PDB file of C-alpha atoms in Angstrom:
ATOM      1  CA  UNK A   1      47.739 -12.954 -44.255  1.00 57.00           C
ATOM      2  CA  UNK A   2      44.065 -12.947 -44.361  1.00 60.00           C
ATOM      3  CA  UNK A   3      42.145 -10.143 -42.900  1.00 60.00           C
ATOM      4  CA  UNK A   4      38.992 -11.335 -41.129  1.00 60.00           C
ATOM      5  CA  UNK A   5      36.509  -9.107 -39.463  1.00 58.00           C
ATOM      6  CA  UNK A   6      35.357 -10.277 -36.101  1.00 60.00           C
ATOM      7  CA  UNK A   7      31.854  -9.434 -34.992  1.00 59.00           C
ATOM      8  CA  UNK A   8      31.344  -9.723 -31.287  1.00 59.00           C
ATOM      9  CA  UNK A   9      28.749 -12.243 -30.231  1.00 56.00           C
ATOM     10  CA  UNK A  10      26.120 -10.551 -28.102  1.00 63.00           C
ATOM     11  CA  UNK A  11      25.072 -13.133 -25.569  1.00 63.00           C
ATOM     12  CA  UNK A  12      23.923 -12.063 -22.147  1.00 64.00           C
ATOM     13  CA  UNK A  13      26.531 -12.211 -19.437  1.00 66.00           C
ATOM     14  CA  UNK A  14      26.176 -14.616 -16.555  1.00 67.00           C
ATOM     15  CA  UNK A  15      25.416 -11.668 -14.263  1.00 68.00           C
ATOM     16  CA  UNK A  16      22.553 -10.531 -16.540  1.00 65.00           C
ATOM     17  CA  UNK A  17      21.109 -14.049 -16.727  1.00 62.00           C
ATOM     18  CA  UNK A  18      21.247 -14.488 -12.945  1.00 62.00           C
ATOM     19  CA  UNK A  19      19.643 -11.090 -12.400  1.00 64.00           C
ATOM     20  CA  UNK A  20      16.770 -12.001 -14.736  1.00 64.00           C
ATOM     21  CA  UNK A  21      16.194 -15.321 -12.959  1.00 62.00           C
ATOM     22  CA  UNK A  22      16.314 -13.566  -9.590  1.00 61.00           C
ATOM     23  CA  UNK A  23      13.849 -10.885 -10.703  1.00 60.00           C
ATOM     24  CA  UNK A  24      11.436 -13.531 -11.973  1.00 60.00           C
ATOM     25  CA  UNK A  25      11.696 -15.420  -8.682  1.00 57.00           C
ATOM     26  CA  UNK A  26      11.085 -12.230  -6.702  1.00 52.00           C
ATOM     27  CA  UNK A  27       8.022 -11.426  -8.796  1.00 54.00           C
ATOM     28  CA  UNK A  28       6.595 -14.902  -8.086  1.00 49.00           C
ATOM     29  CA  UNK A  29       7.307 -14.566  -4.364  1.00 49.00           C
ATOM     30  CA  UNK A  30       5.700 -11.124  -4.124  1.00 48.00           C
ATOM     31  CA  UNK A  31       2.647 -12.330  -6.020  1.00 48.00           C
ATOM     32  CA  UNK A  32       2.278 -15.258  -3.649  1.00 46.00           C
ATOM     33  CA  UNK A  33       2.631 -12.989  -0.610  1.00 46.00           C
ATOM     34  CA  UNK A  34       0.154 -10.419  -1.861  1.00 42.00           C
ATOM     35  CA  UNK A  35      -2.639 -12.907  -2.491  1.00 38.00           C
ATOM     36  CA  UNK A  36      -3.579 -13.082   1.185  1.00 39.00           C
ATOM     37  CA  UNK A  37      -7.172 -12.907   2.284  1.00 40.00           C
ATOM     38  CA  UNK A  38      -8.998  -9.767   3.406  1.00 40.00           C
ATOM     39  CA  UNK A  39      -7.451  -9.722   6.862  1.00 39.00           C
ATOM     40  CA  UNK A  40      -7.731  -6.442   8.611  1.00 39.00           C
ATOM     41  CA  UNK A  41      -6.242  -4.756  11.624  1.00 40.00           C
ATOM     42  CA  UNK A  42      -7.932  -2.295  13.933  1.00 40.00           C
ATOM     43  CA  UNK A  43      -6.625  -0.068  16.652  1.00 37.00           C
ATOM     44  CA  UNK A  44      -8.483   1.412  19.562  1.00 35.00           C
ATOM     45  CA  UNK A  45     -12.225   1.188  19.845  1.00 32.00           C
ATOM     46  CA  UNK A  46     -14.579   2.403  17.174  1.00 32.00           C
ATOM     47  CA  UNK A  47     -15.994   5.853  17.793  1.00 33.00           C
ATOM     48  CA  UNK A  48     -19.233   5.244  15.929  1.00 34.00           C
ATOM     49  CA  UNK A  49     -19.024   8.657  14.277  1.00 32.00           C
ATOM     50  CA  UNK A  50     -20.927   8.846  11.009  1.00 31.00           C
ATOM     51  CA  UNK A  51     -20.040  12.389   9.984  1.00 31.00           C
ATOM     52  CA  UNK A  52     -18.631  12.679   6.477  1.00 33.00           C
ATOM     53  CA  UNK A  53     -16.879  16.028   6.846  1.00 32.00           C
ATOM     54  CA  UNK A  54     -13.395  15.899   5.348  1.00 34.00           C
ATOM     55  CA  UNK A  55     -14.002  12.924   3.086  1.00 38.00           C
ATOM     56  CA  UNK A  56     -11.170  12.363   0.641  1.00 38.00           C
ATOM     57  CA  UNK A  57     -13.332  12.692  -2.453  1.00 36.00           C
ATOM     58  CA  UNK A  58     -16.761  13.786  -3.496  1.00 36.00           C
ATOM     59  CA  UNK A  59     -19.285  11.119  -4.491  1.00 37.00           C
ATOM     60  CA  UNK A  60     -18.514   9.771  -7.937  1.00 39.00           C
ATOM     61  CA  UNK A  61     -20.943   8.229 -10.382  1.00 41.00           C
ATOM     62  CA  UNK A  62     -18.736   5.241 -11.171  1.00 46.00           C
ATOM     63  CA  UNK A  63     -19.530   3.535  -7.851  1.00 57.00           C
ATOM     64  CA  UNK A  64     -16.480   1.616  -6.684  1.00 76.00           C
ATOM     65  CA  UNK A  65     -16.020  -1.210  -4.218  1.00 78.00           C
ATOM     66  CA  UNK A  66     -17.640  -0.642  -0.829  1.00 84.00           C
ATOM     67  CA  UNK A  67     -14.942  -1.102   1.780  1.00 85.00           C
ATOM     68  CA  UNK A  68     -16.598  -0.445   5.105  1.00 89.00           C
ATOM     69  CA  UNK A  69     -19.047   1.533   7.160  1.00 90.00           C
ATOM     70  CA  UNK A  70     -17.706   4.684   8.772  1.00 89.00           C
ATOM     71  CA  UNK A  71     -18.324   3.106  12.182  1.00 90.00           C
ATOM     72  CA  UNK A  72     -15.823   0.335  11.274  1.00 91.00           C
ATOM     73  CA  UNK A  73     -12.918   2.809  11.153  1.00 90.00           C
ATOM     74  CA  UNK A  74     -11.684   3.792  14.631  1.00 92.00           C
ATOM     75  CA  UNK A  75     -10.934   7.447  15.331  1.00 91.00           C
ATOM     76  CA  UNK A  76      -7.156   7.978  15.489  1.00 90.00           C
ATOM     77  CA  UNK A  77      -6.623   4.616  13.820  1.00 91.00           C
ATOM     78  CA  UNK A  78      -7.776   2.750  10.779  1.00 92.00           C
ATOM     79  CA  UNK A  79      -8.349  -0.536   9.043  1.00 92.00           C
ATOM     80  CA  UNK A  80      -6.320  -2.403   6.428  1.00 90.00           C
ATOM     81  CA  UNK A  81      -8.118  -3.933   3.444  1.00 91.00           C
ATOM     82  CA  UNK A  82      -5.473  -6.342   2.149  1.00 89.00           C
ATOM     83  CA  UNK A  83      -7.339  -7.684  -0.875  1.00 88.00           C
ATOM     84  CA  UNK A  84      -8.000  -4.143  -2.133  1.00 90.00           C
ATOM     85  CA  UNK A  85      -4.468  -2.962  -1.278  1.00 90.00           C
ATOM     86  CA  UNK A  86      -5.705   0.010   0.731  1.00 92.00           C
ATOM     87  CA  UNK A  87      -5.645   1.379   4.276  1.00 93.00           C
ATOM     88  CA  UNK A  88      -8.522   3.602   5.431  1.00 93.00           C
ATOM     89  CA  UNK A  89      -7.921   5.855   8.429  1.00 93.00           C
ATOM     90  CA  UNK A  90      -9.909   8.317  10.507  1.00 92.00           C
ATOM     91  CA  UNK A  91      -7.296  10.739  11.890  1.00 92.00           C
ATOM     92  CA  UNK A  92      -9.969  12.949  13.496  1.00 91.00           C
ATOM     93  CA  UNK A  93     -13.683  12.442  14.012  1.00 90.00           C
ATOM     94  CA  UNK A  94     -15.473  12.394  10.664  1.00 90.00           C
ATOM     95  CA  UNK A  95     -12.315  12.749   8.523  1.00 92.00           C
ATOM     96  CA  UNK A  96     -11.482   9.687   6.448  1.00 92.00           C
ATOM     97  CA  UNK A  97      -8.280   9.134   4.474  1.00 93.00           C
ATOM     98  CA  UNK A  98      -7.066   6.273   2.305  1.00 92.00           C
ATOM     99  CA  UNK A  99      -3.553   5.174   1.374  1.00 94.00           C
ATOM    100  CA  UNK A 100      -1.885   2.325  -0.481  1.00 92.00           C
ATOM    101  CA  UNK A 101      -1.134  -0.600   1.827  1.00 90.00           C
ATOM    102  CA  UNK A 102       2.174  -1.242   0.012  1.00 90.00           C
ATOM    103  CA  UNK A 103       5.211   0.032   1.926  1.00 88.00           C
ATOM    104  CA  UNK A 104       7.354   2.398  -0.130  1.00 89.00           C
ATOM    105  CA  UNK A 105      10.571   0.901   1.247  1.00 87.00           C
ATOM    106  CA  UNK A 106      10.530  -2.570  -0.320  1.00 84.00           C
ATOM    107  CA  UNK A 107       6.907  -3.191  -1.227  1.00 83.00           C
ATOM    108  CA  UNK A 108       5.802  -5.248   1.764  1.00 88.00           C
ATOM    109  CA  UNK A 109       2.159  -5.038   2.790  1.00 86.00           C
ATOM    110  CA  UNK A 110       1.599  -3.015   5.946  1.00 91.00           C
ATOM    111  CA  UNK A 111       0.179  -5.160   8.713  1.00 88.00           C
ATOM    112  CA  UNK A 112      -1.125  -3.047  11.559  1.00 89.00           C
ATOM    113  CA  UNK A 113      -2.081   0.385  12.804  1.00 90.00           C
ATOM    114  CA  UNK A 114      -0.835   1.395  16.222  1.00 88.00           C
ATOM    115  CA  UNK A 115      -0.554   4.707  18.097  1.00 89.00           C
ATOM    116  CA  UNK A 116      -1.469   6.803  15.061  1.00 89.00           C
ATOM    117  CA  UNK A 117       0.949   4.964  12.753  1.00 90.00           C
ATOM    118  CA  UNK A 118       0.508   2.506   9.886  1.00 90.00           C
ATOM    119  CA  UNK A 119       3.205  -0.129  10.491  1.00 90.00           C
ATOM    120  CA  UNK A 120       5.156  -2.245   7.992  1.00 90.00           C
ATOM    121  CA  UNK A 121       6.315  -5.560   9.509  1.00 88.00           C
ATOM    122  CA  UNK A 122       9.267  -6.105   7.169  1.00 88.00           C
ATOM    123  CA  UNK A 123      11.677  -3.406   8.354  1.00 89.00           C
ATOM    124  CA  UNK A 124       9.661  -1.353  10.851  1.00 85.00           C
ATOM    125  CA  UNK A 125       8.714   1.658   8.727  1.00 91.00           C
ATOM    126  CA  UNK A 126       5.837   3.688  10.155  1.00 91.00           C
ATOM    127  CA  UNK A 127       3.506   6.068   8.327  1.00 93.00           C
ATOM    128  CA  UNK A 128       1.142   8.749   9.636  1.00 92.00           C
ATOM    129  CA  UNK A 129      -2.593   7.925   9.679  1.00 91.00           C
ATOM    130  CA  UNK A 130      -3.207  11.630   8.935  1.00 92.00           C
ATOM    131  CA  UNK A 131      -1.347  12.045   5.643  1.00 92.00           C
ATOM    132  CA  UNK A 132       0.630   8.841   4.960  1.00 90.00           C
ATOM    133  CA  UNK A 133       3.967  10.584   5.565  1.00 92.00           C
ATOM    134  CA  UNK A 134       6.954   8.691   6.973  1.00 89.00           C
ATOM    135  CA  UNK A 135       7.089   8.777  10.780  1.00 87.00           C
ATOM    136  CA  UNK A 136       9.917   6.227  11.078  1.00 86.00           C
ATOM    137  CA  UNK A 137      12.228   4.779   8.411  1.00 86.00           C
ATOM    138  CA  UNK A 138      13.843   3.049   6.637  1.00 89.00           C
ATOM    139  CA  UNK A 139      11.142   4.172   4.159  1.00 86.00           C
ATOM    140  CA  UNK A 140      11.900   7.627   2.748  1.00 88.00           C
ATOM    141  CA  UNK A 141       8.627   8.253   0.888  1.00 89.00           C
ATOM    142  CA  UNK A 142       5.121   8.345   2.311  1.00 89.00           C
ATOM    143  CA  UNK A 143       2.287   6.041   1.336  1.00 91.00           C
ATOM    144  CA  UNK A 144       0.483   7.212  -1.821  1.00 93.00           C
ATOM    145  CA  UNK A 145      -3.062   8.487  -1.263  1.00 92.00           C
ATOM    146  CA  UNK A 146      -5.954   6.439  -2.639  1.00 91.00           C
ATOM    147  CA  UNK A 147      -9.326   7.858  -3.673  1.00 92.00           C
ATOM    148  CA  UNK A 148     -12.354   7.016  -1.539  1.00 90.00           C
ATOM    149  CA  UNK A 149     -15.902   8.293  -1.365  1.00 90.00           C
ATOM    150  CA  UNK A 150     -17.790   8.707   1.889  1.00 91.00           C
ATOM    151  CA  UNK A 151     -21.547   8.814   1.424  1.00 89.00           C
ATOM    152  CA  UNK A 152     -23.736   8.589   4.495  1.00 88.00           C
ATOM    153  CA  UNK A 153     -22.158   5.825   6.550  1.00 88.00           C
ATOM    154  CA  UNK A 154     -20.565   4.015   3.589  1.00 89.00           C
ATOM    155  CA  UNK A 155     -16.912   4.217   2.527  1.00 89.00           C
ATOM    156  CA  UNK A 156     -16.301   3.246  -1.093  1.00 89.00           C
ATOM    157  CA  UNK A 157     -13.059   2.796  -3.008  1.00 85.00           C
ATOM    158  CA  UNK A 158     -13.337   5.111  -6.018  1.00 80.00           C
TER     159      UNK A 158
END
């Protein structure tokens, strides 16, 4: 009898191959969905307040992308800047906050701001305009804060 040593062949399983193809397809689909134009959503009427008290960050010297004028952001609501991937809110007069516009549940882009909540259209998650926390699931984590600078009546992405 001959004694042969067998070395297992390490080829990916069918499940692994299908998962890789599926992940690649999902990445393409998400990229296509996220390349939408700079559509924005507003709620309530603009208050016209130009106070900068409570701005999220102090003025930086790097000078980022100007997003809006303070008068463009309604008090108690906000505006979505899809191409920059950010939501800017004004929870109270003169206080401006910014959050990622990507839902923490499954990565969909939030689409509107209504009744003090940032709303994801995919599964109905809602986030607070005050601090980005979850108001209604299925999301379990709040929206991450983004850095903005408020200088005069200009809001800039840091």
